[in-house]
Short mmCIF file of C-alpha atoms in Angstrom, two decimals:
data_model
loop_
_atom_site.label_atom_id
_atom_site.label_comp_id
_atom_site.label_asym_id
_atom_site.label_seq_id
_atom_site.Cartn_x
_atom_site.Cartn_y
_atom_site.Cartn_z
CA UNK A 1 331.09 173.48 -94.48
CA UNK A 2 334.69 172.26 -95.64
CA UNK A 3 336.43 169.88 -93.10
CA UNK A 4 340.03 169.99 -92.88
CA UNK A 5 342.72 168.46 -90.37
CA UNK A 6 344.78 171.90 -90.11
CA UNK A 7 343.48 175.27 -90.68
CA UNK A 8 346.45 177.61 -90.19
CA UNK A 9 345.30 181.33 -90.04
CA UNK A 10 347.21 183.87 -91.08
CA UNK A 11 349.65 183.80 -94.00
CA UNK A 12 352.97 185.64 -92.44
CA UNK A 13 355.95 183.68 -92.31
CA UNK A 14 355.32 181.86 -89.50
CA UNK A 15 351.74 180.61 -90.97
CA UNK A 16 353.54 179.67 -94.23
CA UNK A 17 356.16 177.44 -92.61
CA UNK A 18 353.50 176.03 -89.92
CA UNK A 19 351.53 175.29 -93.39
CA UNK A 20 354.54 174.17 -95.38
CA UNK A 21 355.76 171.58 -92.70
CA UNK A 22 352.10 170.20 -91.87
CA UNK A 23 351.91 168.97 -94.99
CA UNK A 24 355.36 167.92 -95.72
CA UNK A 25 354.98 165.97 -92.20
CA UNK A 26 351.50 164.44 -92.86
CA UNK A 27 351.14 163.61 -96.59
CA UNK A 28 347.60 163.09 -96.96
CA UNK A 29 346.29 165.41 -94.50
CA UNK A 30 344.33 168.27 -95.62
CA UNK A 31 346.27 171.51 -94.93
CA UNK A 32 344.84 174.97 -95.56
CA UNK A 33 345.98 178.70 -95.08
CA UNK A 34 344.01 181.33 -94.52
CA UNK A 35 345.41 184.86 -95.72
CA UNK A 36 342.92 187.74 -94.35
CA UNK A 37 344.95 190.28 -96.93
CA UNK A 38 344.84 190.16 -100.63
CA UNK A 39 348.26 189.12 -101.29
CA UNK A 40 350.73 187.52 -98.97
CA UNK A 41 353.65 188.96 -98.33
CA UNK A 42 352.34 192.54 -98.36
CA UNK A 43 351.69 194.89 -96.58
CA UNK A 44 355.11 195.32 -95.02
CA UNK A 45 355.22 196.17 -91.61
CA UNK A 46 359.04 195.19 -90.40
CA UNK A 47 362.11 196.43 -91.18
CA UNK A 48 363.06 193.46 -93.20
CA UNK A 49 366.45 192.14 -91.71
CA UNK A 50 366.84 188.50 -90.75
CA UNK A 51 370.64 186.80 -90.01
CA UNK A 52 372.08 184.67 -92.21
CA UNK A 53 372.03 181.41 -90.18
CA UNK A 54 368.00 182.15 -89.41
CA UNK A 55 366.88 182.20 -92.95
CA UNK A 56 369.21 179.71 -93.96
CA UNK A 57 367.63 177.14 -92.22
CA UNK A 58 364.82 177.81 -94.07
CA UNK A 59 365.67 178.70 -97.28
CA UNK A 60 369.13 179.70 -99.41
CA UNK A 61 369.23 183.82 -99.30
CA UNK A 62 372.08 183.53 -101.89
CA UNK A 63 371.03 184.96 -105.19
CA UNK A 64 367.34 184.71 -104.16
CA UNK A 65 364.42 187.20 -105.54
CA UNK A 66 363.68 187.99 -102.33
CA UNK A 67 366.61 189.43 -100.65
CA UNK A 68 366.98 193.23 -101.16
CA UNK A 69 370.05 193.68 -99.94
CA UNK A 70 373.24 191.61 -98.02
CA UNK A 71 374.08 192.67 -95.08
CA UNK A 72 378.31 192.92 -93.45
CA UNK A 73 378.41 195.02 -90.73
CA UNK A 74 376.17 195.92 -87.84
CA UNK A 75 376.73 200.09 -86.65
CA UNK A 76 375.91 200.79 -83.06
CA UNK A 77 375.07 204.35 -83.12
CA UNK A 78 375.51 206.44 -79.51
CA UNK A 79 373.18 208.93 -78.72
CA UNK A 80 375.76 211.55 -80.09
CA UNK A 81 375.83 209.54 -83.15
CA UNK A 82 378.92 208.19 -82.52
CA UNK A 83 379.37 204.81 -84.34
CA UNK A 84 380.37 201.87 -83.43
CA UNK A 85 380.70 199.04 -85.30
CA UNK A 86 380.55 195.91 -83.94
CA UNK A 87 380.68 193.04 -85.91
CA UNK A 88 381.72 192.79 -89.75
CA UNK A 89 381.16 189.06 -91.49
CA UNK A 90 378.58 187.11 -93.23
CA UNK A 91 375.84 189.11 -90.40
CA UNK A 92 372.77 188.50 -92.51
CA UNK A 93 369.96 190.35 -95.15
CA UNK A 94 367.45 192.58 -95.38
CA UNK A 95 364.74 190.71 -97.13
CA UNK A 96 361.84 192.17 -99.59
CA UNK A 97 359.12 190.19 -97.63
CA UNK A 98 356.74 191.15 -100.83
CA UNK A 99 359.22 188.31 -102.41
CA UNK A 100 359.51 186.20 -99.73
CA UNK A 101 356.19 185.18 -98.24
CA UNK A 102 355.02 184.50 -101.66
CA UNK A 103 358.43 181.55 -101.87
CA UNK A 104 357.41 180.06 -98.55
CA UNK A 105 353.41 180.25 -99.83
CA UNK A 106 354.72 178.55 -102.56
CA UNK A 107 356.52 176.02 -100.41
CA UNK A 108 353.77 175.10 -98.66
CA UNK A 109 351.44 174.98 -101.94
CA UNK A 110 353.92 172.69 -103.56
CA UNK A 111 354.01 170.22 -100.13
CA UNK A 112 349.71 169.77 -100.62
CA UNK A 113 348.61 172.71 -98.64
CA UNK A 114 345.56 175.06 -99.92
CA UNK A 115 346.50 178.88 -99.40
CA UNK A 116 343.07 181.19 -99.77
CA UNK A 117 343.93 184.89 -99.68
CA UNK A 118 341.46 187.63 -98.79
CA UNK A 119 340.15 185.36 -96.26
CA UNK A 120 339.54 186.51 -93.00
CA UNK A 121 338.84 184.16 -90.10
CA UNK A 122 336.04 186.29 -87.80
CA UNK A 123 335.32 183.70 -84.89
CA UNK A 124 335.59 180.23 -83.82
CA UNK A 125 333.89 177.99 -81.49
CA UNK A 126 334.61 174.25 -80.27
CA UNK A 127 332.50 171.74 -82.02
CA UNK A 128 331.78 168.02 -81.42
CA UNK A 129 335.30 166.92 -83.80
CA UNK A 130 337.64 170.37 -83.25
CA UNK A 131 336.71 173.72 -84.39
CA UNK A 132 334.26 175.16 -86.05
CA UNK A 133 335.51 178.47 -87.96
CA UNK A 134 334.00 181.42 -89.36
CA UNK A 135 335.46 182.82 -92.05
CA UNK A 136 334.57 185.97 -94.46
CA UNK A 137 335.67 186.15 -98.36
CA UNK A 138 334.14 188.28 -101.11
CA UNK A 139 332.75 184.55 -101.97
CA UNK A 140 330.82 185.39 -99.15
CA UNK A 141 330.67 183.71 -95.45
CA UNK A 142 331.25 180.00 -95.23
CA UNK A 143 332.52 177.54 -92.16
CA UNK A 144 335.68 175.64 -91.71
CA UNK A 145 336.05 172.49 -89.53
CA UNK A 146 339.63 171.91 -88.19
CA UNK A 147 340.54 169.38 -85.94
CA UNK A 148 343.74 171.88 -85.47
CA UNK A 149 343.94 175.38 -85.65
CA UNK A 150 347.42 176.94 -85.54
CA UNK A 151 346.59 180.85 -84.91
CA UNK A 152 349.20 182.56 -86.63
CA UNK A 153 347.23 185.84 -86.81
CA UNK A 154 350.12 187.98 -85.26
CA UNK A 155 349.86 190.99 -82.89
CA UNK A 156 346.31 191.35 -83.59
CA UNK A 157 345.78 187.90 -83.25
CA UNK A 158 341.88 186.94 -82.31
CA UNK A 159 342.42 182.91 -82.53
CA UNK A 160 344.06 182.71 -78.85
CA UNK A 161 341.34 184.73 -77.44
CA UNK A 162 338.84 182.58 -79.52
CA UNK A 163 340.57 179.68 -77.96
CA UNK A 164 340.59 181.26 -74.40
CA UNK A 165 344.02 181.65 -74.21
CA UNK A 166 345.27 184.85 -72.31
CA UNK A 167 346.90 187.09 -75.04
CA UNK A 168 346.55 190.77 -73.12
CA UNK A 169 350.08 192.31 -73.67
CA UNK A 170 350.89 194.98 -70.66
CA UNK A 171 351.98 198.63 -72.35
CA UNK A 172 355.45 198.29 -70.63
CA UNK A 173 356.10 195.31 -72.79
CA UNK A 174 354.59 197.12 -76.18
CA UNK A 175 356.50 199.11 -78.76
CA UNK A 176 355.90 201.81 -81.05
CA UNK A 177 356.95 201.76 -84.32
CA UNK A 178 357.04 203.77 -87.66
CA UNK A 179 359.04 203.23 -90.21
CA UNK A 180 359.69 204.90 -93.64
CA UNK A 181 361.25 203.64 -96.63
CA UNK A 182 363.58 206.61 -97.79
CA UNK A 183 365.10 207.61 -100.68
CA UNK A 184 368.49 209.53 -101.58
CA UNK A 185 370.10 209.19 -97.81
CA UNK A 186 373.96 208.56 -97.26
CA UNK A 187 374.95 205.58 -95.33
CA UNK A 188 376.71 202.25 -95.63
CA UNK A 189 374.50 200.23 -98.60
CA UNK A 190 376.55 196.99 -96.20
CA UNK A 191 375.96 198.10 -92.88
CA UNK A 192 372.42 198.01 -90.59
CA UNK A 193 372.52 201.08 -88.04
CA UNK A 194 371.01 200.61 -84.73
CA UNK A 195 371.16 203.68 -82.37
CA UNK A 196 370.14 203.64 -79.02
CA UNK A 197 368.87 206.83 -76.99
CA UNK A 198 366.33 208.14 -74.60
CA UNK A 199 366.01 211.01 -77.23
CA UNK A 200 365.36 209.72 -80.09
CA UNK A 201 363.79 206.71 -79.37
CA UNK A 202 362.95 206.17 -75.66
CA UNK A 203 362.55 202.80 -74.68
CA UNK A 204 363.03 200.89 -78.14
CA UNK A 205 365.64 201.99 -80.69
CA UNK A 206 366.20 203.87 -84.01
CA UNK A 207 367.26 201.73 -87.21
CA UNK A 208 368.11 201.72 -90.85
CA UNK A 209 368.38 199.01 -93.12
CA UNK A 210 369.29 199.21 -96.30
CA UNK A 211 367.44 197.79 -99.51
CA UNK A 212 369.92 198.73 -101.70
CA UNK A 213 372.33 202.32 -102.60
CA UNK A 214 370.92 205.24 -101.15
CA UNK A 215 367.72 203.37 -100.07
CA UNK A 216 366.59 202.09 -96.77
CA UNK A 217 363.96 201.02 -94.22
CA UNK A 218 364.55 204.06 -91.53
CA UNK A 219 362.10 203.62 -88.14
CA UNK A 220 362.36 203.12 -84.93
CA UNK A 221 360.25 201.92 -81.75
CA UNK A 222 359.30 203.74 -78.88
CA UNK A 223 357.67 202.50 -75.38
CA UNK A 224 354.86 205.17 -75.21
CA UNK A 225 354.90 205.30 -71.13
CA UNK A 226 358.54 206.43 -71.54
CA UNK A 227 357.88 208.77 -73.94
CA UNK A 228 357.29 212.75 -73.88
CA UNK A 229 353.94 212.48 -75.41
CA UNK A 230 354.50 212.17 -79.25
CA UNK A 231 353.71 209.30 -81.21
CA UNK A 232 355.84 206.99 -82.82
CA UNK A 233 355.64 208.95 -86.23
CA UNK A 234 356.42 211.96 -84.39
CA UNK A 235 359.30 210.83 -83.18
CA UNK A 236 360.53 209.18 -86.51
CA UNK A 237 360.07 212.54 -88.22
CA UNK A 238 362.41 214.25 -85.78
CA UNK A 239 364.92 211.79 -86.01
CA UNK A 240 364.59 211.83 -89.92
CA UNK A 241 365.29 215.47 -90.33
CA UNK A 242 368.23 214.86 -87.74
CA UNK A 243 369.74 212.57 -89.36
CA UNK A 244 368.81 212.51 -93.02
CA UNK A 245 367.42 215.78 -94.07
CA UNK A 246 366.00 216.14 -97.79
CA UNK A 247 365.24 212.45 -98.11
CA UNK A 248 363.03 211.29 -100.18
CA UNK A 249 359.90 209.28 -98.75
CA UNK A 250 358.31 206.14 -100.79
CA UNK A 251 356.09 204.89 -97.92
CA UNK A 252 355.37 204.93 -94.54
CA UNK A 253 354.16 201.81 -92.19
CA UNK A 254 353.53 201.80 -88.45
CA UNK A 255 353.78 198.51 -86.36
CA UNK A 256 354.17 196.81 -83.30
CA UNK A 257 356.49 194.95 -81.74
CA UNK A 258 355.52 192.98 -78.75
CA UNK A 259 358.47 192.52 -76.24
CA UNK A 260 357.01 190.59 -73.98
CA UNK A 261 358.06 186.62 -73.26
CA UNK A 262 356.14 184.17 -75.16
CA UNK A 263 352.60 183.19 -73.71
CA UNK A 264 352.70 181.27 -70.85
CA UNK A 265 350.35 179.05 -72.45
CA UNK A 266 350.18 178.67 -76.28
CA UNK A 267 348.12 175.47 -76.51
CA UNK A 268 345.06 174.84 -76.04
CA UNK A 269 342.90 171.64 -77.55
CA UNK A 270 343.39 171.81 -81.11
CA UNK A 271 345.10 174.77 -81.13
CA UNK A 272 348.79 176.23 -81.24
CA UNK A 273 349.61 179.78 -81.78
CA UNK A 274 352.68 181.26 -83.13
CA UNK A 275 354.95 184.06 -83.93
CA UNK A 276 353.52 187.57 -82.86
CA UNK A 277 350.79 186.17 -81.71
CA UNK A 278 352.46 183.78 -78.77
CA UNK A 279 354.59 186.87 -78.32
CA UNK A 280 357.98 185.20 -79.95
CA UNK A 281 359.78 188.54 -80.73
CA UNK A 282 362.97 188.56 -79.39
CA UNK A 283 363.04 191.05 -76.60
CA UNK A 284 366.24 192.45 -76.48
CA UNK A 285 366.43 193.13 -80.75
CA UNK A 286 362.91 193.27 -81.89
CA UNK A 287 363.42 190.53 -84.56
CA UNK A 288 360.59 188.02 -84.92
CA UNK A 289 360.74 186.99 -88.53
CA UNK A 290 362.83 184.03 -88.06
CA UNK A 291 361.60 183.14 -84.59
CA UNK A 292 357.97 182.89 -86.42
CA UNK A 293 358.89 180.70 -88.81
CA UNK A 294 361.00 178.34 -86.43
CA UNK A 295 357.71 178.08 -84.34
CA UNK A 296 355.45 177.76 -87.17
CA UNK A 297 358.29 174.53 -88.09
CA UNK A 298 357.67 173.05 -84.72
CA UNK A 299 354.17 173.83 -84.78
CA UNK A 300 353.26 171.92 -88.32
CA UNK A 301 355.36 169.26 -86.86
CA UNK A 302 353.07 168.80 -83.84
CA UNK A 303 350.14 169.27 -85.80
CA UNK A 304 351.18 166.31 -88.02
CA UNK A 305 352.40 163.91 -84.73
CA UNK A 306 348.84 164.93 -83.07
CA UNK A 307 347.05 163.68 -85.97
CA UNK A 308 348.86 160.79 -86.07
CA UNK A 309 348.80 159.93 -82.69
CA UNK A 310 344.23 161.05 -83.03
CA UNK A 311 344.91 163.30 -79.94
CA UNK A 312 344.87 166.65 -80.86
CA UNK A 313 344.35 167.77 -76.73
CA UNK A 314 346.29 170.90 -75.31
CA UNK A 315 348.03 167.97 -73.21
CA UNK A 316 349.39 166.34 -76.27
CA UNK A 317 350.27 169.68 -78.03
CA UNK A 318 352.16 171.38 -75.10
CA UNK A 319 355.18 169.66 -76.33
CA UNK A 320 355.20 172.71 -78.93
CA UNK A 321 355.47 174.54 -75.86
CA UNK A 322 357.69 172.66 -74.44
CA UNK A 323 360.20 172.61 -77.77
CA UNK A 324 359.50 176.38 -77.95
CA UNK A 325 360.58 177.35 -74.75
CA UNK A 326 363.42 174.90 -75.33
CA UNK A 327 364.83 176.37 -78.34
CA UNK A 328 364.16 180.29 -77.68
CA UNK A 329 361.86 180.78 -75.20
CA UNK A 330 363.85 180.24 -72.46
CA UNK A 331 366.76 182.95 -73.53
CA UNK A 332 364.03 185.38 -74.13
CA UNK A 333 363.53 185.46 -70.34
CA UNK A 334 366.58 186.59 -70.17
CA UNK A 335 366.85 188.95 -73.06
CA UNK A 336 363.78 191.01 -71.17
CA UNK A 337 365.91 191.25 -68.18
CA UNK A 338 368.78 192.87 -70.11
CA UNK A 339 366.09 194.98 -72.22
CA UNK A 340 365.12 196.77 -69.12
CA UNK A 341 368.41 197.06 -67.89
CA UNK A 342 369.51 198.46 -70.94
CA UNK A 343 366.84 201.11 -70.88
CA UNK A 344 367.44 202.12 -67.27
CA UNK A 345 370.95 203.77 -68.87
CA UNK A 346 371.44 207.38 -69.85
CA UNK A 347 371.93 209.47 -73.05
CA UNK A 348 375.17 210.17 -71.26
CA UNK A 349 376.35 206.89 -70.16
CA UNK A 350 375.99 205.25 -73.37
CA UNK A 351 377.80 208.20 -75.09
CA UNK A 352 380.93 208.14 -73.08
CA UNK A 353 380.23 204.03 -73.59
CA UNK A 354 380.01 204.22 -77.47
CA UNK A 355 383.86 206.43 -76.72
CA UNK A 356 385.41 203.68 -74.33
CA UNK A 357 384.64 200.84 -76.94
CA UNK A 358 386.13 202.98 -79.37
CA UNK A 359 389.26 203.17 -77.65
CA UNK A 360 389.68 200.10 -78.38
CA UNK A 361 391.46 198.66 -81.55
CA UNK A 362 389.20 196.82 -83.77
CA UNK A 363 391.15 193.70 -83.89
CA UNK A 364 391.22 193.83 -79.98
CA UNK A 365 387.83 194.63 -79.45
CA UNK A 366 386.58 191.09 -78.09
CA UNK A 367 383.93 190.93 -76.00
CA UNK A 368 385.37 190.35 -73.01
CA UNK A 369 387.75 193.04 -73.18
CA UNK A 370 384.84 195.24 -74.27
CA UNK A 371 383.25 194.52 -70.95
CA UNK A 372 386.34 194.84 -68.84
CA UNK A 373 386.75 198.30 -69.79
CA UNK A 374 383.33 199.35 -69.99
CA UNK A 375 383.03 198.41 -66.51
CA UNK A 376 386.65 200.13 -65.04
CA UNK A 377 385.38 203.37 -66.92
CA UNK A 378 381.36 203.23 -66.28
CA UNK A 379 381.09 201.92 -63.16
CA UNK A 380 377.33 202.64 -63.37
CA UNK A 381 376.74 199.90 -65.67
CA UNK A 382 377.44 197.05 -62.94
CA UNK A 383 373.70 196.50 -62.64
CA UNK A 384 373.32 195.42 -66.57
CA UNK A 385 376.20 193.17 -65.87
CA UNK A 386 374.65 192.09 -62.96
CA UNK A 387 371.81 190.85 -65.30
CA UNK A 388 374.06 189.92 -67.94
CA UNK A 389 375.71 187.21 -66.11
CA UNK A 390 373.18 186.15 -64.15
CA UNK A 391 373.11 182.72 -63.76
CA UNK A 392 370.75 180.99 -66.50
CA UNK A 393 369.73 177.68 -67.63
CA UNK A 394 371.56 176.35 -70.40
CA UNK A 395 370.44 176.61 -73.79
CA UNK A 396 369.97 172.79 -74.85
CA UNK A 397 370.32 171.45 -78.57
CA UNK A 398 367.60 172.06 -80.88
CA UNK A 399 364.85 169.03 -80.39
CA UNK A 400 364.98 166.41 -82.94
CA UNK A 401 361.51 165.82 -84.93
CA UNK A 402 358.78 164.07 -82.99
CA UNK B 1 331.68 196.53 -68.28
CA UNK B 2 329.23 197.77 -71.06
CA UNK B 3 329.01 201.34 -72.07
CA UNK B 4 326.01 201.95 -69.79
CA UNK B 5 327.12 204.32 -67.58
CA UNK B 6 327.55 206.83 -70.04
CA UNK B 7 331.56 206.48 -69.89
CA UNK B 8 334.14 207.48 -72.44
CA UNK B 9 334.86 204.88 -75.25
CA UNK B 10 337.55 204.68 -77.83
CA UNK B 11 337.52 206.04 -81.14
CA UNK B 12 339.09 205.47 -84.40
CA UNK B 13 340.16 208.33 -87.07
CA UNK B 14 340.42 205.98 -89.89
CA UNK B 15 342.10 208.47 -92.06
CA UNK B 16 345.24 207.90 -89.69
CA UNK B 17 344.63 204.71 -88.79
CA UNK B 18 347.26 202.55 -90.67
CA UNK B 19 345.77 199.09 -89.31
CA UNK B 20 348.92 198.06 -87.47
CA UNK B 21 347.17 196.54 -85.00
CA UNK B 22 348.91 197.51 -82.25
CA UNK B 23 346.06 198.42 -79.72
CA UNK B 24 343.97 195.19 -80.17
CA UNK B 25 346.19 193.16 -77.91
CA UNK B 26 346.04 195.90 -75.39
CA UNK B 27 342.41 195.79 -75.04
CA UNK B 28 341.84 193.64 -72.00
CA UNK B 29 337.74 193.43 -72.93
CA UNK B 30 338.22 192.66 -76.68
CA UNK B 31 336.65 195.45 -77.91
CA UNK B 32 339.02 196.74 -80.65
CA UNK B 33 339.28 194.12 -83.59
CA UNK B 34 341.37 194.55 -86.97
CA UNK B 35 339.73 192.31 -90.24
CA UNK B 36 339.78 192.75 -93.58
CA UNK B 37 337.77 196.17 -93.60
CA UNK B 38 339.62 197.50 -91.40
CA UNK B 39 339.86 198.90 -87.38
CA UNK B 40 336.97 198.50 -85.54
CA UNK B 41 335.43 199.40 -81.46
CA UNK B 42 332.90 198.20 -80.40
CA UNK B 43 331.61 200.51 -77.69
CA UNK B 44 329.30 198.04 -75.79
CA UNK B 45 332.45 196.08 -75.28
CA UNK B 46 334.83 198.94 -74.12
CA UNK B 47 335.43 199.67 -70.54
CA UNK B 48 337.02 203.53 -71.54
CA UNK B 49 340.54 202.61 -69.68
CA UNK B 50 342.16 204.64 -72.29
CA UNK B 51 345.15 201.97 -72.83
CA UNK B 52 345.03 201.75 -76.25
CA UNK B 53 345.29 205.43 -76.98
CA UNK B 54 349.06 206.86 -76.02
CA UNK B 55 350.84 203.66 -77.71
CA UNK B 56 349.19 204.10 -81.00
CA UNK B 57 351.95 204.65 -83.53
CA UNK B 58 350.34 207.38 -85.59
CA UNK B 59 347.82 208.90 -82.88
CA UNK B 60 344.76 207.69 -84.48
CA UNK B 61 342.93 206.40 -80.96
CA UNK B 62 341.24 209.01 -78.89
CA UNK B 63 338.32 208.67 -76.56
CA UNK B 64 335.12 210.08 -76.45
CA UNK B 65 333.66 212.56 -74.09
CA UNK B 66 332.00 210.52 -71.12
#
């Protein structure tokens, strides 16, 4: 039996920043990763984009190995395909997360912390100084004591259950996704596409995002209770051959996307969870990549101020929680609100929508005049406003370090 | 509720099974698990509610005849 002060499981971004920041927070402390995969960073399962301010707060995208592909415009696609595009600036990157976990792994090596791949945590109990955990390696079983255990195990995440937290996500809140990488398609090497529709992808939305000229992650989510019956791949086929007939496939990946709000609770003693598996997606876009690794910051923060402090009780942790909810949590509230409404629209509203914001001449096409009009001309939309300006609590500033 | 009563449980096709793990946080009783070998049910743990079948991207979840 090894004894460590943090055992982070699960080697995804948010694991490898939780890791990285432990032990760049508490030099000293023992700080080790646990990767249940072979190599981090792969397999993908995400279509890869991340905005420019979110990974920059992390790490310079300029030049890096492990951006694929810089992003200028964002294309809001109608159900018609009608495009609309709707913002054009430094929007962000699609990343090539085969590149980039290993950098942050890296990171976190180069701060003091241990990464083991191929190990897979299988169960955990409380013991007399922490937690006792189980893992499974080709070097056969062994134990791990942790006085902390951040779970960052993502949607199939075992460590909150282990820890008794309550990590059931409803099917109304889960999406659907498949995603190939094609070859040989047509479209904007600058530009993401995001097209929203009940028939193509009810309840989520269709994507592509380019990794370079002629080649681009293409999926899509779908809520399966809103859905006809087919599967996510299903779907994605029919909107492939709509769209971009005789493309070549490299590789296919399903996923999920939980769009849920985080956990009410994602502390318990001597543990924190994060990323997918507190349920930190955003859930209005889908995006969770640099969400993760913004809780997994916070979260090897707290684990270092809890081991300095010797209290490592879901008390003195739920100011992750607390910091979390502070920084992103909160808005996601909101975001769900708008998700719904958004889905309550038709095929046809957002068609003669994607026209009236059209109409409009680019360099008048603020937001506010975007709304105006979209409300004189669809007067059906005045319940999504309704939730859109609903009053909310103000976003504060981000924390400063405990 | 363990498979006692003779009720449907959930099964895997691991030849479409593409180890998202989408379905394990669906499963209210635990039962579905995804490590390093792969999806696994265990049928003394699953209650047959059939949740974890319709969302699965690729349609590799079905359930058993009770």
């Amino acid at each position: 039996m090894r004894s460590v002060d943090v055992l982070v499981v699960g080697g995804g971004p948010g694991g490898c920043v939780a890791a990285w920041e432990a032990a760049r927070c508490a030099p000293g402390a023992s700080v080790v990763l646990l990767e249940r995969d072979p190599a981090i960073g792969a397999p993908v399962r995400c279509a890869e984009g991340v905005s420019a301010a979110g990974v920059r707060e992390f790490l310079e995208p300029e030049g890096a190995p492990w951006v694929s592909r810089r992003i200028t415009k964002v294309i809001i696609v109608a159900p018609d395909d009608t495009e609309v595009p709707v913002a054009s600036k430094d929007v962000g990157y699609v990343l090539d997360r085969t590149r980039f976990e290993p950098a942050l792994a890296r990171l976190a090596a180069e701060a003091g912390a241990e990464v083991l791949t191929a190990t897979e945590a299988t169960g955990m109990r409380r013991g007399r100084d922490g937690w006792e955990v189980a893992a499974g390696s080709e070097r056969g079983d062994e134990l791990w004591r942790a006085r902390i255990v951040v779970g960052a195990d993502g949607v199939e995440s075992m460590v909150g259950r282990w820890a008794g937290l309550d990590t059931l996500v409803a099917a109304g809140d889960m999406e659907s996704a498949a995603q190939y990488l094609l070859e040989g398609i047509e479209c904007d090497p600058d530009a993401i596409y995001l097209q929203y529709s009940k028939r193509w992808a009810p309840g989520g939305y269709a994507w592509v995002f380019p990794k370079g000229v002629g080649v681009a992650n293409v999926g899509l989510g779908i809520k399966a209770l809103r859905g006809d019956g087919r599967n996510a791949r299903e779907y994605l086929d029919s909107w492939v051959a709509h769209r971009f007939p005789g493309a070549g496939v490299r590789r296919f990946s399903a996923g999920a996307v939980i769009t849920a709000t985080t956990l009410s609770r994602t502390c318990a003693d001597g543990v924190m969870l994060v990323g997918d598996a507190a349920h930190m997606v955003n859930p209005l876009s889908g995006a969770g990549l640099v969400n993760a690794m913004k809780a997994g910051r916070l979260a090897g923060r707290h684990a270092a101020r809890a081991l300095r402090e010797g209290d490592t009780s879901a008390a003195n942790l739920q100011r992750y929680h607390d910091e979390w909810m502070a920084l992103l949590g909160r808005d996601h509230l909101w975001y769900h609100r708008i998700n719904e409404a958004i889905q309550g629209l038709s095929d046809e509203v957002l068609d003669r929508l994607a026209r009236t914001v059209n109409a409009i001449p680019d360099r008048k096409r603020t937001l506010g005049r975007v709304f105006a009009q979209a409300l004189v001309r669809h007067p059906s939309l005045f319940p999504v406003a309704a939730r859109f300006f609903a009053p909310r609590r103000r976003r504060k500033k981000s924390p400063p370090p405990p | 509720m363990p498979a006692t009563a003779g009720h449907a449980v959930a099964l895997v096709d691991h030849d479409l099974c593409d180890q998202c793990g989408l379905c394990v946080p669906l499963c209210r009783p635990g039962a579905i698990r995804l490590g390093r070998h792969g999806l696994t049910v265990d049928p003394s743990a699953c209650d047959g509610c059939g949740k974890c079948v319709a969302p699965c991207p690729v349609g590799a979840l079905g359930m058993s005849r009770a």
